[in-house]
Short mmCIF file of C-alpha atoms in Angstrom, two decimals:
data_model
loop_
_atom_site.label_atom_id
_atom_site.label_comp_id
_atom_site.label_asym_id
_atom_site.label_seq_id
_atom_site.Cartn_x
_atom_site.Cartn_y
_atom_site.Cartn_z
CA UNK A 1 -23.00 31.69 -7.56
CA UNK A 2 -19.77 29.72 -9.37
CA UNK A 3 -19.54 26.23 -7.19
CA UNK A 4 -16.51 24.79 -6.65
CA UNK A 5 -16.77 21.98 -8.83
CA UNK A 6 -17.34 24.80 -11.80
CA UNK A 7 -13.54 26.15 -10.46
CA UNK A 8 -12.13 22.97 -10.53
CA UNK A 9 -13.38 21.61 -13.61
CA UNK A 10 -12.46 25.16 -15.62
CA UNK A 11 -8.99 24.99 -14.12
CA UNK A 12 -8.61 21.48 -15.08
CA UNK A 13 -9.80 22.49 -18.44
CA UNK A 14 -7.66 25.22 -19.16
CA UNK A 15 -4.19 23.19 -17.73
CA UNK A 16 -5.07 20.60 -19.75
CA UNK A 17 -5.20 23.03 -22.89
CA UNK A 18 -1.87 23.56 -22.46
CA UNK A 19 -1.08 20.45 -24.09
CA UNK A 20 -2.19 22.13 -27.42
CA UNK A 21 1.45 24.05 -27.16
CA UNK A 22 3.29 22.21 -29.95
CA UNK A 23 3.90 23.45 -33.29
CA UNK A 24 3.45 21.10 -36.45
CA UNK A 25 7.46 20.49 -37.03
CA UNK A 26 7.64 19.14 -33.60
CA UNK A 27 4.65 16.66 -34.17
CA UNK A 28 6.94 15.41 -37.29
CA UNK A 29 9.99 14.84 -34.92
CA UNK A 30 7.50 12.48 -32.69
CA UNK A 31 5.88 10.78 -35.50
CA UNK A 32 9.38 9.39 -36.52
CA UNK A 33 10.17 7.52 -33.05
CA UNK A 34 10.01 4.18 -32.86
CA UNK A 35 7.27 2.47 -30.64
CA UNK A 36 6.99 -0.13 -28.27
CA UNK A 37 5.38 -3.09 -30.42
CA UNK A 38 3.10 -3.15 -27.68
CA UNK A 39 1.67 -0.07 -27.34
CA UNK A 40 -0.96 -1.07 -30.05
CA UNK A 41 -3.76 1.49 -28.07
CA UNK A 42 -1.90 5.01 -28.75
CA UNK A 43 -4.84 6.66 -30.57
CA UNK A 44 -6.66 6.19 -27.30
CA UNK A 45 -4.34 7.48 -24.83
CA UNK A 46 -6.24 11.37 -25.29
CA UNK A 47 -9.38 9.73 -24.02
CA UNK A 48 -7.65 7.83 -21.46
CA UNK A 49 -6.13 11.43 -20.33
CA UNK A 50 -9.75 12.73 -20.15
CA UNK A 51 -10.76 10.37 -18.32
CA UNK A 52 -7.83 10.26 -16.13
CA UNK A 53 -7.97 14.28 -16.10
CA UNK A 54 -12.10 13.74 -15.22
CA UNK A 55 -11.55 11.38 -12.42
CA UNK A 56 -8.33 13.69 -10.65
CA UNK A 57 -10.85 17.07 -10.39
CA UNK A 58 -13.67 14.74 -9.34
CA UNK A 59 -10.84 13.66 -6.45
CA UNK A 60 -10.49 17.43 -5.84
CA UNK A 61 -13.59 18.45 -5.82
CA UNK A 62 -14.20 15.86 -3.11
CA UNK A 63 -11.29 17.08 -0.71
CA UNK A 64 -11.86 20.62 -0.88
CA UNK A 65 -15.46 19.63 -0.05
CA UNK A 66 -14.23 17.99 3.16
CA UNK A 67 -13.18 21.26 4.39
CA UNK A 68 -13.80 24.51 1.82
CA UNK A 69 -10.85 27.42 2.37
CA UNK A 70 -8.98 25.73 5.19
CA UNK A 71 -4.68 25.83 4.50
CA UNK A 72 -4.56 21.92 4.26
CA UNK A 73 -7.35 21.93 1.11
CA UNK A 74 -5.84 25.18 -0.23
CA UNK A 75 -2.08 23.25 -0.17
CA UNK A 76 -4.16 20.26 -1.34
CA UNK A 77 -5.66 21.94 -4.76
CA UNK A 78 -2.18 23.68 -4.92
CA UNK A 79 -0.61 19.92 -5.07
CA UNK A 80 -3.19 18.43 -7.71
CA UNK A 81 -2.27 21.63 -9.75
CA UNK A 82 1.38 20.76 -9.87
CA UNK A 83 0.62 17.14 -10.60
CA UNK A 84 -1.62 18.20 -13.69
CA UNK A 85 0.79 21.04 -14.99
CA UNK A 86 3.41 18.34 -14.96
CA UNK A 87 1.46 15.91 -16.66
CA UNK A 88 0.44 18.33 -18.84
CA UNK A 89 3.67 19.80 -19.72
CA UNK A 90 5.35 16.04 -20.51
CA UNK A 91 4.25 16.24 -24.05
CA UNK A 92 5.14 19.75 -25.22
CA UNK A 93 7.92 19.93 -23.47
CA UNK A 94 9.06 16.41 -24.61
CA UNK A 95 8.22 17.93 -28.14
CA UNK A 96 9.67 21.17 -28.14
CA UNK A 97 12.67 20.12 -26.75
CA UNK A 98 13.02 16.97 -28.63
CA UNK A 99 14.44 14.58 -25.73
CA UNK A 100 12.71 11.68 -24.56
CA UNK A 101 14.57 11.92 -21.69
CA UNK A 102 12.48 15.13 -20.66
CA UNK A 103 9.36 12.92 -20.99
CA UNK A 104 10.68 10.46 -18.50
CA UNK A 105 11.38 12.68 -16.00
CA UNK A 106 8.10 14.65 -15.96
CA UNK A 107 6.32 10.68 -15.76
CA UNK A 108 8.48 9.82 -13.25
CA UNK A 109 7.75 13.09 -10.93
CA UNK A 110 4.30 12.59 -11.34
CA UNK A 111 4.37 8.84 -10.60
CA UNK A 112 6.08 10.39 -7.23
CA UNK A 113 3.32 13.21 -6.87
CA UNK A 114 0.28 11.00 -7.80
CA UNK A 115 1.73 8.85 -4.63
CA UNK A 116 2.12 11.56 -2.30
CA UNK A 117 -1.12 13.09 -3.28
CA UNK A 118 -2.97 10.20 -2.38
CA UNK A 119 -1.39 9.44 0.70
CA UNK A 120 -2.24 12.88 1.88
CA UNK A 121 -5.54 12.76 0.97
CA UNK A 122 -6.46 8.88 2.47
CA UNK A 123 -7.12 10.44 5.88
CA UNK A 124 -10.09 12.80 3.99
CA UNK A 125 -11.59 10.98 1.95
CA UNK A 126 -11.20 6.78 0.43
CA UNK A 127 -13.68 7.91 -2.61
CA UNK A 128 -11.14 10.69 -3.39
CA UNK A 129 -8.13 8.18 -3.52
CA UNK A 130 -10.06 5.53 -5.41
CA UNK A 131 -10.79 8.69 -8.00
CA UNK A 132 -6.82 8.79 -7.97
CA UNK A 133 -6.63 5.26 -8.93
CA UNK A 134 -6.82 5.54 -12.70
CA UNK A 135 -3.95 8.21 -12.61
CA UNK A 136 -1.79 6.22 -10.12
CA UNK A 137 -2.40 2.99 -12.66
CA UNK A 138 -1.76 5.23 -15.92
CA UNK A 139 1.11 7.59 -15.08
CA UNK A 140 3.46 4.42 -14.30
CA UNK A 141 2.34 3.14 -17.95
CA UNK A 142 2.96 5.96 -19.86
CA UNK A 143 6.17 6.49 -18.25
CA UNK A 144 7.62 2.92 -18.77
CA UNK A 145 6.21 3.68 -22.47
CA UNK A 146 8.41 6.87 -22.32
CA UNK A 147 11.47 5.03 -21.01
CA UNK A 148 11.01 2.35 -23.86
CA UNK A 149 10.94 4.53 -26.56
CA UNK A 150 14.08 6.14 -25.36
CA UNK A 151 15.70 2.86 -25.28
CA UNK A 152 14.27 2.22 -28.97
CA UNK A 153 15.46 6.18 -30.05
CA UNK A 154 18.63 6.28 -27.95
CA UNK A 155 19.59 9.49 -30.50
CA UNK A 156 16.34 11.18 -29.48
CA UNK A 157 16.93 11.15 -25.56
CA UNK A 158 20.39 13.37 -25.22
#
């Protein structure tokens, strides 16, 4: 029998594969920005997004525990699927369309999301938020990252 933590975890998976949709020239494009001085700990930030990505289908998995198949957990998983799609998305998209702008928007929705998602879920389960926590403290950071850049690539965010 496939568990529901096996569901969640392969969705999670596969969204977060679609950040593998760039294409080499774009990479080049991004490469070229200029950086915060203090954002020293880029080469980490794919681990932090694992972990991040870990800890928000752990989060699920607890909710749709609380109450498997009912409309509230099946609105629930649809809401932590938006909020990874458009965390996912920020960095193609960002890429492909070569606007920093883009990437500030897509942070700034899921700053909003990750906020509503956990107050909707504090009623079912405190564990579940706290398993938000890392996304709720990283999203704002990588957003104000995004925003700074644009400010240092004003040409790149049209």
């Amino acid at each position: 029998m496939v568990e529901s933590w096996m569901i969640i975890g392969g969705i999670t998976f596969l969204v977060a594969l679609g950040a593998a949709w760039i294409r080499p020239r774009d990479t080049v494009w991004a490469v070229e920005l200029q950086r915060p001085l203090w954002l020293f700990f880029e080469p980490l930030i794919p681990v932090i997004w694992t972990f991040v990505f870990s800890c928000g289908a752990a989060s699920a998995y607890l909710v749709w525990e609380k109450n498997p198949g009912s409309l509230q957990m099946w609105l629930l998983m649809a809401l932590y699927l938006l909020l990874e799609v458009i965390t996912v998305a920020y960095i193609p998209l960002t890429l492909r369309l070569r606007n920093i702008k883009v990437g500030v928007v897509l942070g700034g929705i899921g700053v909003v999301l990750g906020v509503f998602l956990a107050s909707s879920i504090l009623s079912i389960s405190g564990l579940a938020v706290l398993l938000l926590l890392p996304y709720l403290i990283w999203s704002p950071i990588g957003t104000y990252a995004t925003l700074e850049m644009m400010r240092l690539n004003p040409e790149a965010a049209h």
